[in-house]
Amino acid sequence: MEKIGIFICYCEFEIASTLDLERILTASRKMEGVKYAGSYKGLLDTSHQNEIAESIKKEGLDSVVVASCLPRVHQKLVEETVEGAGLDKRSLEMVSIKPESRNGKEARDFSEDAIERLEEAVKKLGKRELKPASSVPMVKKALVIGGGVSGIHAALDIANGGYEVFLVERTPSIGGHMVELSEVFPTLDCPQCILTPKMVQCGQHPNIHILGYSEVKEVKGQVGNFEVLVKHKVTYIDWNKCTGCGECANVCPVDMYSDFQRGTAPQKAIYKPFAQAVPNKFVIDKQGIPPCRDACPIHLNAQGYVQLISEGRFKDALTLIRETLPFPGTIGRICVHPCETECKRKEVDQPISICYLKRAAADLGEEDGEIEPTIEEEKDKKVAVIGAGPAGLLAAYDLRRRGYKIVIFDRFPKAGGTLLVGIPEYRLPRVILEKETERVRKLGVEFRFNTIVGKDITFEQLQQDYDAIFIAIGAHVSTTLNVEGEELSGVIHGIDFLRMVNLGREVTVGKKVAVVGGGNAAIDAARTVLRLGAEEVHLIYRRSRKEMPANETEIEEAENEGIKLHLLSNPVRLIGEGGEITHMECIQMKLGEPDASGRRRPIPIEGSEFMMEVDMVIPAIGQSPNTTLLGEKIGLKVARNGTLNVDPLTLETGITGVFAGGDAVTGPASAVEALGAGRKAAISIDRYLSGEDLRKDREDEWVKPKELAVTTKGVEKKPRVKMPTLQVPERERSFNEVDQGFNQEEAISEAKRCLSCAGCCECMSCVTACEAHAIDHTLVDSYETINVGAIVVATGYELLSKDLIEEYERDPDIMDPLQFERILCPSGPTDGVVVRPSDGKTPKEVVFIECVGSRDPEHHLPYCSRVCCMYSCKMGMLYKHAVHDGTMYIFYMDVRTDGKMYEEFYQRGTEEDGLIYIRGRVSKVFRDGEKIVVWGSDTLTGRRVEIAADLVVLAMAMIPRPDAKQLAKTLGIETDTFGFMKVAHPRLKPYESTVPGIFLAGCCESPKDIPECVAQSCGCAGKVLSLFSQDEVESFMSVGEIVNL
Amino acid sequence: MKIFYYPGCTVKTKAKNLEESAIAAMKALDIELVELPNWNCCGTVFGMSTDDLVHQLAPLRNLLRVKEQGGDKVTTMCSMCYNTLKRANHLIREDEEKRRLIADFMSEEAIRYEGEVEVLHLLEILRDVVGFEALKEKVKINLKGLKLDPYYGCMLTRPQEIGIDNMENPTILEELLTALGAEVVKDPMKTECCGSYHTVNAVEVVADRGYEILHSALKRGADAMVLSCPLCDYNLDHRQREIAKKYVDFSGIPVFYFSQLLALALGLETKESRFDLNYVDPLPLLREKRVVV
């Protein structure tokens, strides 16, 4: 375009006073392509309308730039003028030259800005190529985003106008904040009563499709034809089958924070937000995998059984555990519980006693008639398992359930491995171990005890007779001290000592015994030798207490029993007389830099040797597997530390069909890790025997779950329930179990401390309870693309968080208004009985504080939230109707009651219901015993006011929803600095957003009350209906080209 | 590490227990507080009038001394000194004209000062340079068993632009005391005025304020108060005599400077904490709680 005309509209106020028009015009005339430039006072009044048209004709202009103060408002008018003069309206560029802010800048600068903008517009026109104008057919369907009172009304009006409407709602039910309220002003109607009929209408209307529990993810296109990607968040429930009966929620053990109840009452992990929900369907709130379950080597559903126990459902808890672990009584007594190390509760006080609770389920959940685990169809393949420890037992158990024939060989007389010969009876009663290992035999697994493979039967024989072999021989060779005198009589290694004791053999015990080592085996040996009659037991460990690998509780109990710890000490040599040990020489150590294990290296302190008088020394400093018979001799690779080499993904050894796992591979580790290995081996062996690929998808067996956001702030501290133990004198010399186990009350109390990290814990109780078989925990999110011609945004509001107001304490009796609404609401969690959250007592003195966060430009938000003055008056009245002898104080700055009947409402509140209004602000709110103290001022008397209230309600500022900015970005519409969506013009275009075809209704645009929301949404509906009266819409598509300079 | 240290007058006279315990404690943390040579009065309340620039000379001259010595940081443990130094610094950093005027006025000095020095309160050094996690590792005598009520007063956190922590709900002392192993009492009076300079000519006011603050602490189960400002200390510790005269039910409560407890926790000898200069003798409490033998 080469004949550009520039027309500047001005008036004295806006433009002429701050711009140097002459300069601008002069500069304009010099711009390339500009044929004409002129300024007109009041150009865009009708009197000057013709100026542009006439100039176009006179000067032969082919394109036009019009500069004004409000180009958006003027655009349509000028377009018509330009078209009237015979030009395509796209030959027009509107420019704003109104100075944005005056802040000490000189007029010279504004004029420069104006010139710059005109230059840009001229350049744009210069490059513009006009393609033939196109239009798109109008898709006469609408999208309403948000199902609150605004969205519902917009949807109904558009639907009643004859068009299809998609109503997308983020939560499971439409209704929004309005259904949370108790009564609405100024009529004191029940909001549920007036809104639910409309909600039902929406649900039943043939033109309305409610897309519940869904979100808008992407929007493309333009007015007339928007392409919208909607995400249907997974509910884990088939809504076609769900009847909304609620049987599932009755059995769900997980209590979670309820958005609807706002903390005044919990909701279950499977829930329907409120009774009159539309759609009348349930959803499951599942956040992911909790850290406890992730940390467990067998991924036992810890949160699941803990939550079931919190409801006293010990049998259900036990059933859940047994799905994964057949040995809860055993493992619940001796596990090293990596789950507890990751438990989020530790950020509050201490982790949940997950291990003890597992034991509680086993102790208390047992009922007559155990449920037998299922076995798949019998297969004719046989598997040999060498070692009846945890790895071997679980591998056998899993494989037997798959139908294979299993024989377990073990050198000891009974099953258990280290559980049998290592762990002392006072930690793990043999009767429990026997009962649980018996389960494996009952499945049909054959045990051959007292059999050493490689001696009583050759390995080659096994390879002949069996289709696969799993080696799980543990680590039963004790590491030597490598000091002089180790061969003296009276020196017996820890695990050998424990084995003899546990197998019932005679052992001579000294009077002054020294145990060397800091792991569980050393502690086991120390506490055992004490029970067998030692007078003094000393534990020597070369690092400090912090580095001791043993369980903390074990170390504590050892100390309680009188065992003396000698930390940072190490034996140097053993001294004897006549072949019998008499002394042990030790040296003091200090800690240096960390070594390969990550622990600080112990360094002997020169000259610090000391003597200990001993008659028995028990080294327990390490263990390794016995690979003399099953090692290199049979062709297996053995590592330098004595362990067997395997493929970490599949547990295959170098020999086909031979697998290995547990301590034999890892070196001495924990029972639960061995269980993990057993389970892994079973999967490998199953695949091997079925001819399947061993490696495929094995890495995905357990995908590390994403970190869960868990609120630990504000959780009241409550320490772990102490495990009742046998008192020390009673323990003397006996092998009776020291830990007594929780009783029902203790277990339930401990389990209630769980924070429900993952939300739904997948205990599957709901699946069993649902008679419609609608629940499916494997479902995932789904997506849908819809085409619409217009969009109405009605996403509503949120309240500013109380946490931001530091001068008011965090306290359950200091609430926000929506919480108080739930308490006042007759269908709320307290049935409308006004009680305060902390102690359930009736509050007799209530203080309401206005403008918290609003009208506060210095610290929070500068604007007024519109509705608080009215709702506080309303809540005051409802409170007085419920508590006749109560007093409500309202601290205010102004009382803004400007709507129809609002002033009368407020007068009623003060005169009839006796609400006490105090004009002044509140500087501090804090708890003092049973009362909440409020420090405010009364500006009308000029005095300080101090009120000891029972309950305080803060009128928090109304803010846009936290995801509003993101949604605005998705839609391409503008928001203001606070996130409220901006209308195209505050006076003349109160429904349109800054993008054609997208309309704004309700509080997402600005704070307002319900009558205004309805008015605005019906207005938007009207706009949509009028839009749909066109069959075509001009295409706004302009194609941008990126030019690399 | 060495850092310049501005003492101010009070720690050299009425608050020796604050200075000596602080210097000793920081030394145990390998931080040497080097007293600023040729320091002068910080300006105290006179610096609060921002339109009268001459009152900003006193604090700024001190900062000039730091720069002169080649330092870019200075620390202090007195809340008032911290406040005046930092506020004066902030004023000239924000306002070019005032900066120029004042620097020109002090032209007889060898160098020009234009806001280059950073003012840090000792608590900030503990929080940001040493770090409370690292401090935990260095604790030799755990303050477990002591229930402490931290008191902030006003100068440390107001105005917000120069405050070391949130003015409505500061937590820096709580974090420090928790790192030292003590239990911290939650007390809404921690930011309420101690009576300040009314101690000079209207002691009644201080007695009332002190009673409200200390009574709140006692009510909430505190064993002792912990604070950082010498004026607050004077009003809440030494003035307990006046409080007891007016309020017969007032039983008294020991008041510590945070540095005294820090020195104790780091394993220094008891005498380094200068408990002898506290008005209410804290040793019986410390012995009872086995913090001191």
PDB file of C-alpha atoms in Angstrom, chain A residues 28-157:
ATOM      1  CA  SER A  28       4.408  11.700   9.656  1.00  0.00           C
ATOM      2  CA  ARG A  29       4.521  13.456   6.357  1.00  0.00           C
ATOM      3  CA  LYS A  30       8.114  12.400   5.953  1.00  0.00           C
ATOM      4  CA  MET A  31       7.357   8.693   6.453  1.00  0.00           C
ATOM      5  CA  GLU A  32       7.683   6.465   3.404  1.00  0.00           C
ATOM      6  CA  GLY A  33       4.373   5.829   1.715  1.00  0.00           C
ATOM      7  CA  VAL A  34       2.494   8.563   3.503  1.00  0.00           C
ATOM      8  CA  LYS A  35       0.630  10.800   1.162  1.00  0.00           C
ATOM      9  CA  TYR A  36      -1.408  12.772   3.632  1.00  0.00           C
ATOM     10  CA  ALA A  37      -1.367  13.584   7.346  1.00  0.00           C
ATOM     11  CA  GLY A  38      -3.819  15.744   9.223  1.00  0.00           C
ATOM     12  CA  SER A  39      -5.188  16.306  12.715  1.00  0.00           C
ATOM     13  CA  TYR A  40      -8.800  17.039  13.578  1.00  0.00           C
ATOM     14  CA  LYS A  41     -10.351  18.184  16.760  1.00  0.00           C
ATOM     15  CA  GLY A  42     -13.068  15.697  17.621  1.00  0.00           C
ATOM     16  CA  LEU A  43     -12.503  13.708  14.448  1.00  0.00           C
ATOM     17  CA  LEU A  44     -14.572  10.823  15.651  1.00  0.00           C
ATOM     18  CA  ASP A  45     -17.661  12.873  16.425  1.00  0.00           C
ATOM     19  CA  THR A  46     -20.204  12.582  13.707  1.00  0.00           C
ATOM     20  CA  SER A  47     -19.470  16.083  12.398  1.00  0.00           C
ATOM     21  CA  HIS A  48     -16.042  15.059  11.304  1.00  0.00           C
ATOM     22  CA  GLN A  49     -16.942  11.610  10.068  1.00  0.00           C
ATOM     23  CA  ASN A  50     -16.870  12.655   6.498  1.00  0.00           C
ATOM     24  CA  GLU A  51     -13.369  14.061   6.719  1.00  0.00           C
ATOM     25  CA  ILE A  52     -11.778  10.665   6.355  1.00  0.00           C
ATOM     26  CA  ALA A  53     -14.043   9.554   3.510  1.00  0.00           C
ATOM     27  CA  GLU A  54     -13.543  12.798   1.647  1.00  0.00           C
ATOM     28  CA  SER A  55      -9.773  12.775   2.100  1.00  0.00           C
ATOM     29  CA  ILE A  56      -9.616   9.218   0.841  1.00  0.00           C
ATOM     30  CA  LYS A  57     -11.370  10.212  -2.339  1.00  0.00           C
ATOM     31  CA  LYS A  58      -9.573  13.531  -2.742  1.00  0.00           C
ATOM     32  CA  GLU A  59      -6.071  12.279  -2.140  1.00  0.00           C
ATOM     33  CA  GLY A  60      -6.637   8.893  -3.744  1.00  0.00           C
ATOM     34  CA  LEU A  61      -5.592   7.090  -0.593  1.00  0.00           C
ATOM     35  CA  ASP A  62      -5.422   3.327  -0.626  1.00  0.00           C
ATOM     36  CA  SER A  63      -4.960   2.865   3.115  1.00  0.00           C
ATOM     37  CA  VAL A  64      -5.558   4.786   6.281  1.00  0.00           C
ATOM     38  CA  VAL A  65      -4.050   5.147   9.754  1.00  0.00           C
ATOM     39  CA  VAL A  66      -6.350   6.615  12.381  1.00  0.00           C
ATOM     40  CA  ALA A  67      -4.813   7.690  15.689  1.00  0.00           C
ATOM     41  CA  SER A  68      -7.084   8.256  18.672  1.00  0.00           C
ATOM     42  CA  CYS A  69      -7.319   7.764  22.389  1.00  0.00           C
ATOM     43  CA  LEU A  70      -9.469   4.629  22.369  1.00  0.00           C
ATOM     44  CA  PRO A  71      -8.899   2.772  19.136  1.00  0.00           C
ATOM     45  CA  ARG A  72     -10.748  -0.355  20.247  1.00  0.00           C
ATOM     46  CA  VAL A  73     -13.945   1.543  20.855  1.00  0.00           C
ATOM     47  CA  HIS A  74     -13.642   3.583  17.715  1.00  0.00           C
ATOM     48  CA  GLN A  75     -12.536   0.801  15.422  1.00  0.00           C
ATOM     49  CA  LYS A  76     -15.901  -0.427  14.193  1.00  0.00           C
ATOM     50  CA  LEU A  77     -17.078   3.064  13.395  1.00  0.00           C
ATOM     51  CA  VAL A  78     -13.973   3.921  11.409  1.00  0.00           C
ATOM     52  CA  GLU A  79     -14.099   0.589   9.583  1.00  0.00           C
ATOM     53  CA  GLU A  80     -17.571   1.436   8.380  1.00  0.00           C
ATOM     54  CA  THR A  81     -16.422   4.873   7.239  1.00  0.00           C
ATOM     55  CA  VAL A  82     -13.499   3.419   5.356  1.00  0.00           C
ATOM     56  CA  GLU A  83     -15.670   0.797   3.726  1.00  0.00           C
ATOM     57  CA  GLY A  84     -18.122   3.504   2.820  1.00  0.00           C
ATOM     58  CA  ALA A  85     -15.311   5.231   0.975  1.00  0.00           C
ATOM     59  CA  GLY A  86     -14.703   2.141  -1.052  1.00  0.00           C
ATOM     60  CA  LEU A  87     -11.710   0.624   0.689  1.00  0.00           C
ATOM     61  CA  ASP A  88     -11.363  -2.821   2.208  1.00  0.00           C
ATOM     62  CA  LYS A  89     -11.615  -2.383   5.931  1.00  0.00           C
ATOM     63  CA  ARG A  90      -8.340  -4.216   6.351  1.00  0.00           C
ATOM     64  CA  SER A  91      -6.603  -1.230   4.820  1.00  0.00           C
ATOM     65  CA  LEU A  92      -7.101   0.478   8.135  1.00  0.00           C
ATOM     66  CA  GLU A  93      -4.732   0.566  11.105  1.00  0.00           C
ATOM     67  CA  MET A  94      -5.958   2.026  14.393  1.00  0.00           C
ATOM     68  CA  VAL A  95      -3.312   3.419  16.695  1.00  0.00           C
ATOM     69  CA  SER A  96      -3.494   4.699  20.245  1.00  0.00           C
ATOM     70  CA  ILE A  97      -1.388   7.746  20.876  1.00  0.00           C
ATOM     71  CA  LYS A  98      -2.784   8.495  24.286  1.00  0.00           C
ATOM     72  CA  PRO A  99       0.098   8.927  26.696  1.00  0.00           C
ATOM     73  CA  GLU A 100       0.048   5.967  29.058  1.00  0.00           C
ATOM     74  CA  SER A 101       1.411   7.639  32.151  1.00  0.00           C
ATOM     75  CA  ARG A 102       2.639  11.080  32.829  1.00  0.00           C
ATOM     76  CA  ASN A 103       5.119  10.432  35.631  1.00  0.00           C
ATOM     77  CA  GLY A 104       7.429  13.408  35.204  1.00  0.00           C
ATOM     78  CA  LYS A 105       8.028  12.691  31.557  1.00  0.00           C
ATOM     79  CA  GLU A 106       8.172  15.522  29.098  1.00  0.00           C
ATOM     80  CA  ALA A 107       5.742  16.096  26.276  1.00  0.00           C
ATOM     81  CA  ARG A 108       8.640  15.623  23.926  1.00  0.00           C
ATOM     82  CA  ASP A 109       8.798  11.985  24.979  1.00  0.00           C
ATOM     83  CA  PHE A 110       5.105  11.309  24.446  1.00  0.00           C
ATOM     84  CA  SER A 111       5.307  12.760  21.022  1.00  0.00           C
ATOM     85  CA  GLU A 112       8.280  10.538  20.248  1.00  0.00           C
ATOM     86  CA  ASP A 113       6.218   7.567  21.381  1.00  0.00           C
ATOM     87  CA  ALA A 114       3.332   8.637  19.199  1.00  0.00           C
ATOM     88  CA  ILE A 115       5.586   9.025  16.197  1.00  0.00           C
ATOM     89  CA  GLU A 116       7.043   5.584  16.808  1.00  0.00           C
ATOM     90  CA  ARG A 117       3.623   4.016  16.897  1.00  0.00           C
ATOM     91  CA  LEU A 118       2.518   5.769  13.758  1.00  0.00           C
ATOM     92  CA  GLU A 119       5.682   4.594  12.065  1.00  0.00           C
ATOM     93  CA  GLU A 120       4.922   1.030  13.021  1.00  0.00           C
ATOM     94  CA  ALA A 121       1.408   1.307  11.681  1.00  0.00           C
ATOM     95  CA  VAL A 122       2.677   2.787   8.431  1.00  0.00           C
ATOM     96  CA  LYS A 123       5.230   0.022   8.042  1.00  0.00           C
ATOM     97  CA  LYS A 124       2.569  -2.592   8.661  1.00  0.00           C
ATOM     98  CA  LEU A 125       0.360  -1.118   5.988  1.00  0.00           C
ATOM     99  CA  GLY A 126       3.305  -0.813   3.636  1.00  0.00           C
ATOM    100  CA  LYS A 127       3.950  -4.519   3.817  1.00  0.00           C
ATOM    101  CA  ARG A 128       0.366  -5.630   3.877  1.00  0.00           C
ATOM    102  CA  GLU A 129      -0.927  -7.799   1.048  1.00  0.00           C
ATOM    103  CA  LEU A 130      -4.635  -8.140   0.992  1.00  0.00           C
ATOM    104  CA  LYS A 131      -5.795 -11.591   0.204  1.00  0.00           C
ATOM    105  CA  PRO A 132      -9.464 -11.977  -0.698  1.00  0.00           C
ATOM    106  CA  ALA A 133     -11.596 -11.678   2.423  1.00  0.00           C
ATOM    107  CA  SER A 134     -12.714 -15.021   3.677  1.00  0.00           C
ATOM    108  CA  SER A 135     -15.267 -16.167   6.152  1.00  0.00           C
ATOM    109  CA  VAL A 136     -15.830 -19.268   8.196  1.00  0.00           C
ATOM    110  CA  PRO A 137     -19.184 -20.892   8.722  1.00  0.00           C
ATOM    111  CA  MET A 138     -20.488 -20.210  12.202  1.00  0.00           C
ATOM    112  CA  VAL A 139     -20.450 -23.302  14.377  1.00  0.00           C
ATOM    113  CA  LYS A 140     -23.619 -22.760  16.352  1.00  0.00           C
ATOM    114  CA  LYS A 141     -22.493 -24.489  19.513  1.00  0.00           C
ATOM    115  CA  ALA A 142     -21.249 -22.822  22.633  1.00  0.00           C
ATOM    116  CA  LEU A 143     -18.739 -23.696  25.298  1.00  0.00           C
ATOM    117  CA  VAL A 144     -19.284 -22.531  28.854  1.00  0.00           C
ATOM    118  CA  ILE A 145     -16.232 -22.894  31.082  1.00  0.00           C
ATOM    119  CA  GLY A 146     -17.277 -23.132  34.705  1.00  0.00           C
ATOM    120  CA  GLY A 147     -20.454 -24.555  36.193  1.00  0.00           C
ATOM    121  CA  GLY A 148     -21.204 -22.117  38.998  1.00  0.00           C
ATOM    122  CA  VAL A 149     -24.248 -19.872  39.138  1.00  0.00           C
ATOM    123  CA  SER A 150     -22.882 -17.836  36.219  1.00  0.00           C
ATOM    124  CA  GLY A 151     -22.046 -20.778  34.011  1.00  0.00           C
ATOM    125  CA  ILE A 152     -25.350 -22.488  34.738  1.00  0.00           C
ATOM    126  CA  HIS A 153     -27.398 -19.465  33.733  1.00  0.00           C
ATOM    127  CA  ALA A 154     -25.398 -18.810  30.591  1.00  0.00           C
ATOM    128  CA  ALA A 155     -25.713 -22.448  29.583  1.00  0.00           C
ATOM    129  CA  LEU A 156     -29.471 -22.562  30.192  1.00  0.00           C
ATOM    130  CA  ASP A 157     -30.178 -19.388  28.263  1.00  0.00           C
TER     131      ASP A 157
END
